[in-house]
Short mmCIF file of C-alpha atoms in Angstrom, two decimals:
data_model
loop_
_atom_site.label_atom_id
_atom_site.label_comp_id
_atom_site.label_asym_id
_atom_site.label_seq_id
_atom_site.Cartn_x
_atom_site.Cartn_y
_atom_site.Cartn_z
CA MET A 1 1.08 14.76 43.19
CA ASN A 2 2.22 14.55 46.83
CA LEU A 3 1.49 11.05 48.06
CA ILE A 4 1.47 10.66 51.84
CA PRO A 5 3.98 8.01 52.98
CA GLU A 6 2.38 4.93 54.49
CA PHE A 7 4.31 5.21 57.77
CA LEU A 8 2.80 8.65 58.41
CA GLN A 9 -0.71 7.37 57.73
CA ALA A 10 -0.12 4.53 60.16
CA LYS A 11 1.34 6.74 62.89
CA TYR A 12 -1.12 9.68 62.82
CA ASP A 13 -4.90 10.05 62.76
CA ASP A 14 -4.79 12.71 60.07
CA VAL A 15 -2.00 13.79 57.72
CA GLU A 16 -2.13 16.85 55.45
CA PHE A 17 0.51 17.90 52.93
CA ILE A 18 1.63 21.51 53.58
CA ASP A 19 4.57 22.39 51.40
CA GLN A 20 7.46 21.15 49.30
CA GLY A 21 10.90 22.75 49.24
CA THR A 22 14.30 22.01 47.75
CA PHE A 23 15.17 19.46 50.41
CA GLY A 24 11.90 17.82 51.30
CA ARG A 25 8.20 17.82 52.04
CA VAL A 26 6.33 19.06 55.12
CA TYR A 27 3.17 17.49 56.52
CA LYS A 28 0.73 18.60 59.20
CA CYS A 29 0.15 15.55 61.36
CA SER A 30 -2.64 15.16 63.95
CA ARG A 31 -3.34 12.64 66.67
CA ALA A 32 -4.83 12.64 70.17
CA GLU A 33 -1.69 14.17 71.71
CA GLY A 34 -1.85 17.20 69.43
CA ILE A 35 -0.70 18.58 66.08
CA THR A 36 2.90 18.47 64.90
CA ALA A 37 4.82 19.04 61.67
CA VAL A 38 6.84 16.29 60.02
CA LYS A 39 9.50 17.08 57.46
CA ILE A 40 10.66 14.31 55.16
CA LEU A 41 14.06 14.86 53.60
CA ASP A 42 14.20 13.68 50.00
CA ALA A 43 17.11 12.00 48.24
CA LEU A 44 19.79 12.54 50.89
CA ASP A 45 23.30 11.87 49.73
CA LEU A 46 25.34 9.20 51.52
CA GLU A 47 27.28 11.64 53.71
CA SER A 48 24.09 13.34 54.85
CA LYS A 49 22.46 10.00 55.74
CA VAL A 50 25.40 9.19 58.00
CA ARG A 51 25.27 12.62 59.62
CA PHE A 52 21.50 12.40 60.04
CA ASN A 53 21.83 9.47 62.40
CA ALA A 54 24.72 11.14 64.22
CA GLU A 55 22.87 14.43 64.77
CA ILE A 56 19.46 13.14 65.94
CA ASP A 57 20.36 13.39 69.63
CA LEU A 58 21.72 16.94 69.19
CA LEU A 59 18.53 18.07 67.46
CA ARG A 60 16.35 16.59 70.22
CA ARG A 61 18.34 18.33 72.95
CA ILE A 62 17.89 21.86 71.57
CA ASP A 63 15.46 23.61 73.90
CA HIS A 64 15.00 27.36 73.49
CA GLU A 65 11.88 29.52 73.38
CA ASN A 66 12.84 30.99 70.01
CA VAL A 67 13.93 27.76 68.33
CA VAL A 68 11.40 25.29 66.94
CA LYS A 69 11.36 22.22 69.17
CA ILE A 70 12.21 18.92 67.48
CA PHE A 71 10.40 16.05 69.21
CA ASP A 72 11.64 13.08 67.26
CA ALA A 73 13.61 12.06 64.19
CA GLY A 74 14.45 8.87 62.44
CA GLU A 75 14.50 6.75 59.32
CA THR A 76 11.45 4.68 58.33
CA ASP A 77 11.00 2.71 55.11
CA GLY A 78 13.86 4.65 53.57
CA HIS A 79 12.38 8.03 54.55
CA TYR A 80 14.53 10.30 56.70
CA TRP A 81 12.28 12.57 58.75
CA TYR A 82 12.00 14.73 61.82
CA GLU A 83 8.95 15.84 63.80
CA SER A 84 8.66 19.33 65.26
CA GLU A 85 6.24 21.92 66.61
CA TYR A 86 3.49 22.98 64.24
CA ALA A 87 3.21 26.74 63.63
CA SER A 88 -0.49 27.50 63.49
CA GLN A 89 0.10 31.18 62.61
CA GLY A 90 2.38 30.68 59.62
CA HIS A 91 5.73 32.35 59.17
CA LEU A 92 7.30 35.80 59.37
CA GLY A 93 6.77 36.53 55.69
CA GLN A 94 3.03 36.16 56.17
CA MET A 95 2.77 38.40 59.22
CA ALA A 96 5.11 41.23 58.25
CA SER A 97 2.70 43.16 56.04
CA TYR A 98 0.25 43.90 58.86
CA LEU A 99 1.95 43.16 62.15
CA PHE A 100 5.19 45.10 61.85
CA TYR A 101 3.63 48.44 62.50
CA SER A 102 6.05 50.46 64.60
CA ASP A 103 9.76 50.45 65.27
CA LEU A 104 9.02 49.26 68.79
CA ASP A 105 7.21 46.21 67.35
CA ARG A 106 10.11 45.52 65.02
CA LYS A 107 12.68 45.73 67.78
CA ARG A 108 10.83 43.16 69.91
CA TYR A 109 10.50 40.71 67.03
CA PHE A 110 14.03 41.23 65.74
CA CYS A 111 15.32 40.43 69.22
CA GLN A 112 13.29 37.21 69.37
CA ILE A 113 14.76 36.07 66.05
CA CYS A 114 18.29 36.97 67.12
CA LEU A 115 17.92 35.05 70.38
CA GLY A 116 16.94 31.93 68.46
CA VAL A 117 19.88 32.21 66.04
CA GLN A 118 22.25 32.97 68.92
CA ALA A 119 21.12 29.79 70.70
CA LEU A 120 22.04 27.73 67.63
CA HIS A 121 25.42 29.44 67.26
CA GLU A 122 26.29 28.78 70.90
CA LEU A 123 25.72 25.02 70.72
CA GLU A 124 28.72 22.71 70.86
CA PRO A 125 29.34 22.15 68.03
CA PRO A 126 27.59 25.31 66.76
CA ILE A 127 24.85 25.14 64.13
CA ILE A 128 25.20 27.77 61.42
CA HIS A 129 21.77 27.93 59.81
CA ARG A 130 22.74 28.95 56.24
CA ASP A 131 19.14 29.45 55.11
CA LEU A 132 17.69 32.21 57.29
CA LYS A 133 14.75 33.93 55.62
CA PRO A 134 11.18 34.92 56.55
CA SER A 135 9.66 31.54 55.69
CA ASN A 136 12.10 29.81 58.07
CA ILE A 137 10.99 31.96 61.02
CA LEU A 138 7.71 30.51 62.27
CA VAL A 139 5.00 32.29 64.25
CA PHE A 140 3.37 30.73 67.34
CA GLY A 141 0.57 32.01 69.52
CA ASN A 142 1.61 33.22 72.96
CA PRO A 143 0.06 31.24 75.83
CA VAL A 144 -0.13 34.49 77.80
CA PRO A 145 -3.17 36.49 76.62
CA GLU A 146 -2.51 39.92 75.06
CA ARG A 147 1.19 39.17 74.63
CA ASP A 148 3.17 39.25 71.39
CA PRO A 149 3.31 36.12 69.23
CA ILE A 150 6.45 34.04 69.66
CA LEU A 151 8.85 33.77 66.72
CA LYS A 152 10.95 30.63 66.37
CA VAL A 153 13.79 29.75 64.02
CA ALA A 154 13.03 26.64 61.95
CA ASP A 155 14.78 24.30 59.51
CA PHE A 156 18.08 24.44 61.40
CA GLY A 157 18.08 20.64 61.32
CA LEU A 158 19.06 20.79 57.66
CA ALA A 159 22.22 22.68 58.55
CA ALA A 160 23.13 20.20 61.28
CA ILE A 161 22.67 17.27 58.92
CA ALA A 162 24.62 18.95 56.12
CA GLY A 163 27.64 19.52 58.35
CA ALA A 164 30.51 21.00 56.34
CA ALA A 165 28.91 20.05 53.02
CA PRO A 166 27.28 22.79 50.93
CA GLY A 167 24.06 20.80 50.58
CA LEU A 168 22.25 17.60 51.44
CA THR A 169 21.25 15.78 48.32
CA ALA A 170 22.76 13.79 45.52
CA THR A 171 21.57 16.47 43.09
CA GLY A 172 23.91 19.00 44.68
CA ALA A 173 21.25 21.47 45.88
CA VAL A 174 22.93 24.09 48.06
CA LEU A 175 21.70 25.30 51.43
CA GLY A 176 20.64 28.91 51.06
CA THR A 177 18.13 31.03 49.14
CA ALA A 178 18.80 33.69 46.54
CA HIS A 179 18.55 37.26 47.88
CA TYR A 180 19.27 36.10 51.46
CA ILE A 181 22.55 34.23 50.91
CA ALA A 182 25.74 36.09 51.90
CA PRO A 183 28.11 37.17 49.08
CA GLU A 184 30.94 34.97 50.35
CA ARG A 185 28.68 31.91 50.26
CA GLU A 186 27.73 32.66 46.67
CA LYS A 187 31.43 32.30 45.85
CA ASN A 188 32.02 29.29 48.10
CA SER A 189 28.91 27.46 49.33
CA ARG A 190 30.94 25.50 51.90
CA ILE A 191 31.53 28.64 53.97
CA LYS A 192 29.48 28.61 57.17
CA THR A 193 30.19 31.32 59.70
CA PRO A 194 28.13 33.41 62.12
CA GLN A 195 28.76 36.38 59.84
CA SER A 196 27.03 34.67 56.90
CA ASP A 197 23.95 34.06 59.07
CA ILE A 198 24.07 37.67 60.24
CA TYR A 199 23.96 38.82 56.60
CA SER A 200 20.86 36.68 55.98
CA LEU A 201 19.26 38.10 59.12
CA GLY A 202 20.02 41.60 57.88
CA ILE A 203 18.27 40.95 54.56
CA THR A 204 15.32 39.49 56.47
CA PHE A 205 15.13 42.61 58.64
CA LEU A 206 15.45 44.84 55.55
CA GLU A 207 12.48 43.05 53.99
CA THR A 208 10.31 43.50 57.08
CA CYS A 209 11.08 47.23 57.06
CA THR A 210 10.74 47.95 53.34
CA GLY A 211 9.36 44.90 51.53
CA ARG A 212 12.65 44.72 49.59
CA THR A 213 15.56 42.28 49.70
CA ARG A 214 18.27 44.03 47.67
CA PRO A 215 20.63 45.92 50.02
CA SER A 216 21.03 48.90 47.69
CA PRO A 217 21.56 52.42 49.06
CA GLU A 218 18.10 53.32 47.77
CA ASN A 219 16.40 50.46 49.63
CA LEU A 220 18.42 50.96 52.79
CA GLY A 221 17.40 54.59 52.65
CA LEU A 222 13.78 53.49 53.15
CA VAL A 223 14.62 51.94 56.53
CA SER A 224 13.78 54.14 59.50
CA GLU A 225 16.77 56.01 60.86
CA VAL A 226 16.74 54.15 64.15
CA PHE A 227 17.37 50.76 62.48
CA ARG A 228 19.28 51.84 59.40
CA PRO A 229 22.84 51.77 60.89
CA ILE A 230 22.24 48.31 62.35
CA ILE A 231 20.88 46.77 59.16
CA GLU A 232 23.51 48.50 57.02
CA LYS A 233 26.23 46.89 59.12
CA MET A 234 24.57 43.45 59.02
CA VAL A 235 24.50 43.39 55.20
CA ARG A 236 27.97 44.72 54.40
CA GLU A 237 29.71 42.87 51.60
CA TYR A 238 32.74 41.70 53.56
CA PRO A 239 32.22 39.45 56.60
CA ASN A 240 34.82 41.27 58.73
CA ASP A 241 32.88 44.53 58.30
CA ARG A 242 29.69 43.04 59.77
CA TYR A 243 28.82 42.28 63.36
CA GLN A 244 30.92 39.26 64.29
CA LYS A 245 28.40 37.65 66.64
CA VAL A 246 24.62 37.73 66.94
CA ALA A 247 25.17 38.91 70.51
CA GLU A 248 26.52 42.17 69.04
CA VAL A 249 23.35 42.62 66.98
CA LEU A 250 21.27 42.06 70.12
CA GLU A 251 23.36 44.58 72.01
CA ALA A 252 22.77 47.17 69.28
CA LEU A 253 19.01 46.50 69.22
CA ASN A 254 18.67 46.59 73.01
CA GLY A 255 20.66 49.83 73.10
CA LEU A 256 18.08 51.72 71.03
CA PRO A 257 16.38 54.44 73.12
CA PHE A 258 12.73 53.76 73.92
CA ASP A 259 11.67 57.28 72.94
CA ARG A 260 13.10 56.92 69.44
CA LEU A 261 11.40 53.55 69.00
CA PHE A 262 8.02 54.68 70.35
CA TYR A 263 7.82 58.33 69.30
CA GLY A 264 10.32 58.34 66.45
CA ARG A 265 12.60 60.88 68.16
CA GLU A 266 14.08 61.86 71.51
CA LEU A 267 11.61 63.76 73.71
CA GLY A 268 12.43 66.95 75.54
CA GLU A 269 12.06 67.29 79.28
CA ASN A 270 8.56 68.78 79.03
CA GLU A 271 7.24 66.48 76.31
CA ARG A 272 6.32 63.37 78.26
CA SER A 273 2.63 63.98 77.65
CA VAL A 274 3.12 64.29 73.89
CA SER A 275 0.28 62.84 71.83
CA VAL A 276 1.06 59.41 70.46
CA TYR A 277 0.10 58.52 66.92
CA HIS A 278 1.52 56.28 64.23
CA ILE A 279 4.75 58.24 64.09
CA ASN A 280 7.02 55.37 63.08
CA ILE A 281 4.90 54.33 60.14
CA GLY A 282 4.44 58.01 59.44
CA ARG A 283 8.12 58.48 58.74
CA GLU A 284 8.09 55.49 56.41
CA LEU A 285 5.05 56.87 54.60
CA VAL A 286 6.78 60.21 54.09
CA ASN A 287 9.81 58.36 52.70
CA ALA A 288 7.60 56.27 50.40
CA LEU A 289 5.71 59.37 49.22
CA ASP A 290 8.96 61.19 48.48
CA PHE A 291 10.13 58.06 46.63
CA LEU A 292 6.97 58.21 44.47
CA LEU A 293 7.27 61.94 43.78
CA LYS A 294 10.71 61.31 42.25
CA ALA A 295 9.38 58.58 39.95
CA THR A 296 9.76 58.33 36.19
CA TRP A 297 7.35 56.71 33.76
CA ASP A 298 9.39 53.50 33.87
CA ASP A 299 9.17 52.99 37.63
CA VAL A 300 6.12 54.95 38.80
CA LEU A 301 3.90 51.88 39.28
CA GLU A 302 6.59 50.09 41.25
CA ARG A 303 7.06 53.15 43.48
CA LEU A 304 3.31 53.56 43.91
CA ASN A 305 3.17 49.91 44.99
CA VAL A 306 5.76 50.64 47.70
CA LEU A 307 3.60 53.50 48.99
CA GLU A 308 0.42 51.42 48.95
CA ARG A 309 2.04 48.50 50.76
CA THR A 310 3.15 50.91 53.46
CA LEU A 311 -0.34 52.40 53.62
CA ASP A 312 -1.76 48.90 54.02
CA ARG A 313 0.07 48.61 57.33
CA LEU A 314 -1.96 51.49 58.76
CA VAL A 315 -4.84 48.99 59.03
CA ASP A 316 -7.47 51.57 60.14
CA ALA A 317 -6.22 55.16 60.02
CA PRO A 318 -8.13 56.87 57.20
CA ASP A 319 -7.04 60.34 58.34
CA HIS A 320 -3.38 59.38 57.95
CA GLU A 321 -4.04 57.68 54.62
CA ALA A 322 -5.90 60.71 53.25
CA ILE A 323 -3.17 63.17 54.17
CA ILE A 324 -0.54 61.06 52.40
CA LEU A 325 -2.55 60.47 49.23
CA MET A 326 -3.65 64.12 48.86
CA ASN A 327 0.04 65.07 48.56
CA ILE A 328 0.58 63.05 45.39
CA ASP A 329 1.30 65.86 42.95
CA ARG A 330 0.20 66.49 39.35
CA LYS A 331 3.43 65.12 37.92
CA ALA A 332 3.04 61.77 39.71
CA VAL A 333 -0.66 61.57 38.83
CA THR A 334 0.22 62.24 35.18
CA LEU A 335 2.81 59.46 35.20
CA ILE A 336 0.39 57.01 36.80
CA GLU A 337 -2.29 57.89 34.23
CA LYS A 338 0.20 57.39 31.41
CA ALA A 339 1.44 54.07 32.79
CA ASN A 340 -1.94 52.57 33.69
CA PRO A 341 -5.23 54.52 33.81
CA ASP A 342 -6.92 51.72 35.78
CA THR A 343 -4.32 52.07 38.52
CA LEU A 344 -5.16 55.77 38.76
CA LEU A 345 -8.85 54.88 39.15
CA ARG A 346 -8.01 52.50 41.99
CA LEU A 347 -5.87 55.19 43.65
CA VAL A 348 -8.69 57.75 43.47
CA GLN A 349 -11.11 55.19 44.92
CA ARG A 350 -8.72 54.62 47.79
CA PHE A 351 -8.36 58.33 48.46
CA ASP A 352 -12.12 58.85 48.27
CA ARG A 353 -12.74 56.13 50.91
CA ALA A 354 -10.08 57.55 53.22
CA ALA A 355 -11.27 61.15 52.91
CA ARG A 356 -14.92 60.35 53.56
CA ARG A 357 -13.99 58.34 56.68
CA THR A 358 -11.81 61.11 58.12
CA LYS A 359 -13.54 62.79 61.07
CA ASP A 360 -13.16 66.38 62.23
CA GLN A 361 -11.71 65.19 65.56
CA ASP A 362 -9.11 62.85 64.01
CA PHE A 363 -5.41 63.51 64.61
CA PHE A 364 -5.04 64.55 60.96
CA HIS A 365 -7.92 66.95 60.43
CA PRO A 366 -9.80 67.11 57.11
CA GLU A 367 -8.06 69.29 54.52
CA PRO A 368 -10.81 70.63 52.18
CA TYR A 369 -8.40 72.77 50.14
CA SER A 370 -5.88 69.95 49.54
CA TRP A 371 -8.57 67.33 49.01
CA SER A 372 -10.28 69.56 46.41
CA ARG A 373 -6.96 70.24 44.70
CA PHE A 374 -6.24 66.48 44.41
CA TRP A 375 -9.67 65.76 42.94
CA ALA A 376 -9.51 68.74 40.56
CA ASP A 377 -6.00 67.95 39.34
CA THR A 378 -6.82 64.29 38.83
CA PHE A 379 -9.99 65.18 36.93
CA ASP A 380 -7.92 67.33 34.57
CA ILE A 381 -5.40 64.55 33.97
CA SER A 382 -7.53 61.42 33.77
CA SER A 383 -8.83 60.03 30.49
CA VAL A 384 -11.24 57.56 32.10
CA PHE A 385 -14.85 58.67 32.56
CA GLU A 386 -15.27 56.63 35.76
CA THR A 387 -12.20 58.27 37.31
CA LYS A 388 -13.31 61.74 36.24
CA SER A 389 -16.82 61.14 37.61
CA LEU A 390 -15.41 60.03 40.96
CA CYS A 391 -13.34 63.22 41.13
CA LEU A 392 -16.44 65.32 40.44
CA GLU A 393 -18.30 63.46 43.20
CA GLY A 394 -15.41 64.28 45.53
CA LEU A 395 -15.57 67.99 44.71
CA ALA A 396 -19.32 68.05 45.33
CA TYR A 397 -18.77 66.16 48.59
CA CYS A 398 -16.24 68.77 49.75
CA LEU A 399 -18.59 71.62 48.91
CA ASP A 400 -21.41 69.96 50.82
CA ARG A 401 -19.32 69.05 53.86
CA PHE A 402 -17.13 72.11 54.21
CA GLY A 403 -19.03 74.84 52.41
CA ASN A 404 -16.97 77.45 50.60
CA GLN A 405 -13.86 76.89 52.69
CA GLY A 406 -11.07 75.83 50.37
CA THR A 407 -13.34 74.33 47.70
CA VAL A 408 -14.78 77.16 45.59
CA TYR A 409 -11.63 77.91 43.59
CA PHE A 410 -11.18 74.31 42.44
CA ILE A 411 -14.87 73.83 41.63
CA TYR A 412 -14.90 77.02 39.57
CA ARG A 413 -11.66 76.05 37.83
CA THR A 414 -12.99 72.60 37.04
CA ILE A 415 -16.34 73.82 35.66
CA GLU A 416 -14.66 76.52 33.56
CA GLY A 417 -12.33 73.95 32.02
CA ILE A 418 -14.93 71.31 31.11
CA ASP A 419 -15.54 71.04 27.36
CA ASP A 420 -17.24 67.61 27.28
CA PRO A 421 -21.05 67.80 27.74
CA ASN A 422 -21.03 64.37 29.40
CA ASP A 423 -18.63 65.60 32.08
CA MET A 424 -20.72 68.73 32.63
CA THR A 425 -23.89 66.65 32.99
CA ALA A 426 -22.12 64.34 35.42
CA PHE A 427 -21.01 67.28 37.56
CA ALA A 428 -24.51 68.78 37.52
CA ASN A 429 -25.87 65.46 38.79
CA CYS A 430 -23.24 65.33 41.55
CA LEU A 431 -24.15 68.86 42.68
CA ARG A 432 -27.85 68.06 42.66
CA GLY A 433 -27.05 65.03 44.79
CA VAL A 434 -25.76 67.34 47.54
CA GLY A 435 -28.61 69.82 47.24
CA ARG A 436 -26.90 72.48 45.11
CA GLU A 437 -29.51 72.89 42.40
CA ASP A 438 -28.54 76.57 42.21
CA ILE A 439 -25.19 75.57 40.71
CA ALA A 440 -26.36 72.48 38.84
CA GLY A 441 -28.98 74.44 36.95
CA LEU A 442 -26.31 76.73 35.56
CA LEU A 443 -24.53 73.71 34.05
CA ASP A 444 -27.50 72.19 32.23
CA GLY A 445 -27.01 72.26 28.46
CA VAL A 446 -23.43 73.58 28.76
CA PRO A 447 -21.38 73.65 26.56
CA ASP A 448 -23.19 72.07 23.61
CA GLN A 449 -26.50 74.02 23.84
CA ARG A 450 -25.44 77.26 25.52
CA ASN A 451 -22.45 79.06 27.01
CA LEU A 452 -21.62 78.98 30.70
CA ASP A 453 -22.73 82.04 32.66
CA LEU A 454 -19.55 82.66 34.64
CA GLU A 455 -20.88 85.63 36.65
CA SER A 456 -23.91 83.68 37.85
CA LEU A 457 -21.62 80.74 38.67
CA LYS A 458 -19.37 82.95 40.81
CA LYS A 459 -22.39 84.26 42.73
CA ALA A 460 -23.80 80.77 43.28
CA LEU A 461 -20.49 79.44 44.55
CA GLN A 462 -20.24 82.23 47.09
CA ARG A 463 -23.59 81.27 48.64
CA GLU A 464 -23.22 79.62 52.04
#
């Protein structure tokens, strides 16, 4: 139970507990002047209490657009606390899944984060954060309409108070978070250098690009080519092999060509009017699809999850989603079915929604042949009646929408291969639903009451 300290209740009109971490609790505090956040540091050791009082003035003086502003700090009734800006839009980890859409977006936000960390490193004495991660990068609304949100580095006060010590508390908790902490700090937690912060930034950037925090060659390979060399250098094992200052990271980011960020490649002299679509996310989707197509039974669901998380960032591009999903091959579908039939049903439902929402004039045009192939293959593989029925509905939908173009072969193949009367009845109902009684009537009573008339079926399917 998180009891609200009496001094906060006395000072503010409304106090709401937000979160509890290793080193303290955070409260949302409201009064007439506005809303702020108050962090109370729990169980400080003696050295940290002394440093807290010594560093209050330094913390108050920090004033940078990309660093959370600390308004006040002090000790009240044995509670050591500091008051800062309140982030109404959460933190980086909460925005990354839908906001980081293109490489151009990423570059702008990465630069904001770097500017905040650089400001801390350039203080005298410098503040090395030691716990950079998505949840310590807060998101604020921009006062200028239609402009990007402002990202600000938070929780740097903990590093200032810790000084040269590895942590803050009598329990020995160490500043830093697993996955983000630099290798040299895992060996010696007292190390605090710009290079260790740069490593943590690199892992944070890797996560915003791929959803992963382990700097393996496989995960780094999922990063778009424009950012990959920068992030690879930031997360190298040895500090001397990384960028030595955040300013060098900024220089690398600002040196990226606009065309590569916006279009995904350099444009030729006569290409300035090239159509713009989601080309950056497109490259990531192709990578994620290729990653799935190389899956084994042990990791297919994990790899499918990577693809779906990337698809989620499309927000509203059903044409793009449909063209990616239709390229999931029989082998991958078979592995998904074997691993979890319900997951395959959900995947087919997703494809069905995307295909039906794809318009003829969309950038990625409808693909009746490939759509029909996906539905037919998945019908063959699935063991779940609901999944199979949805595939049959998709085939009937293609026939109704596109006519014979690209659909007849897969419909014929599917009907010829059905040996379950329930499946045949379901398909007949789907075909009747789109006005193809001429085909549906040929399926009635097949295969349990009579044999399928293949010649009549071929003739019916050829009818426009």
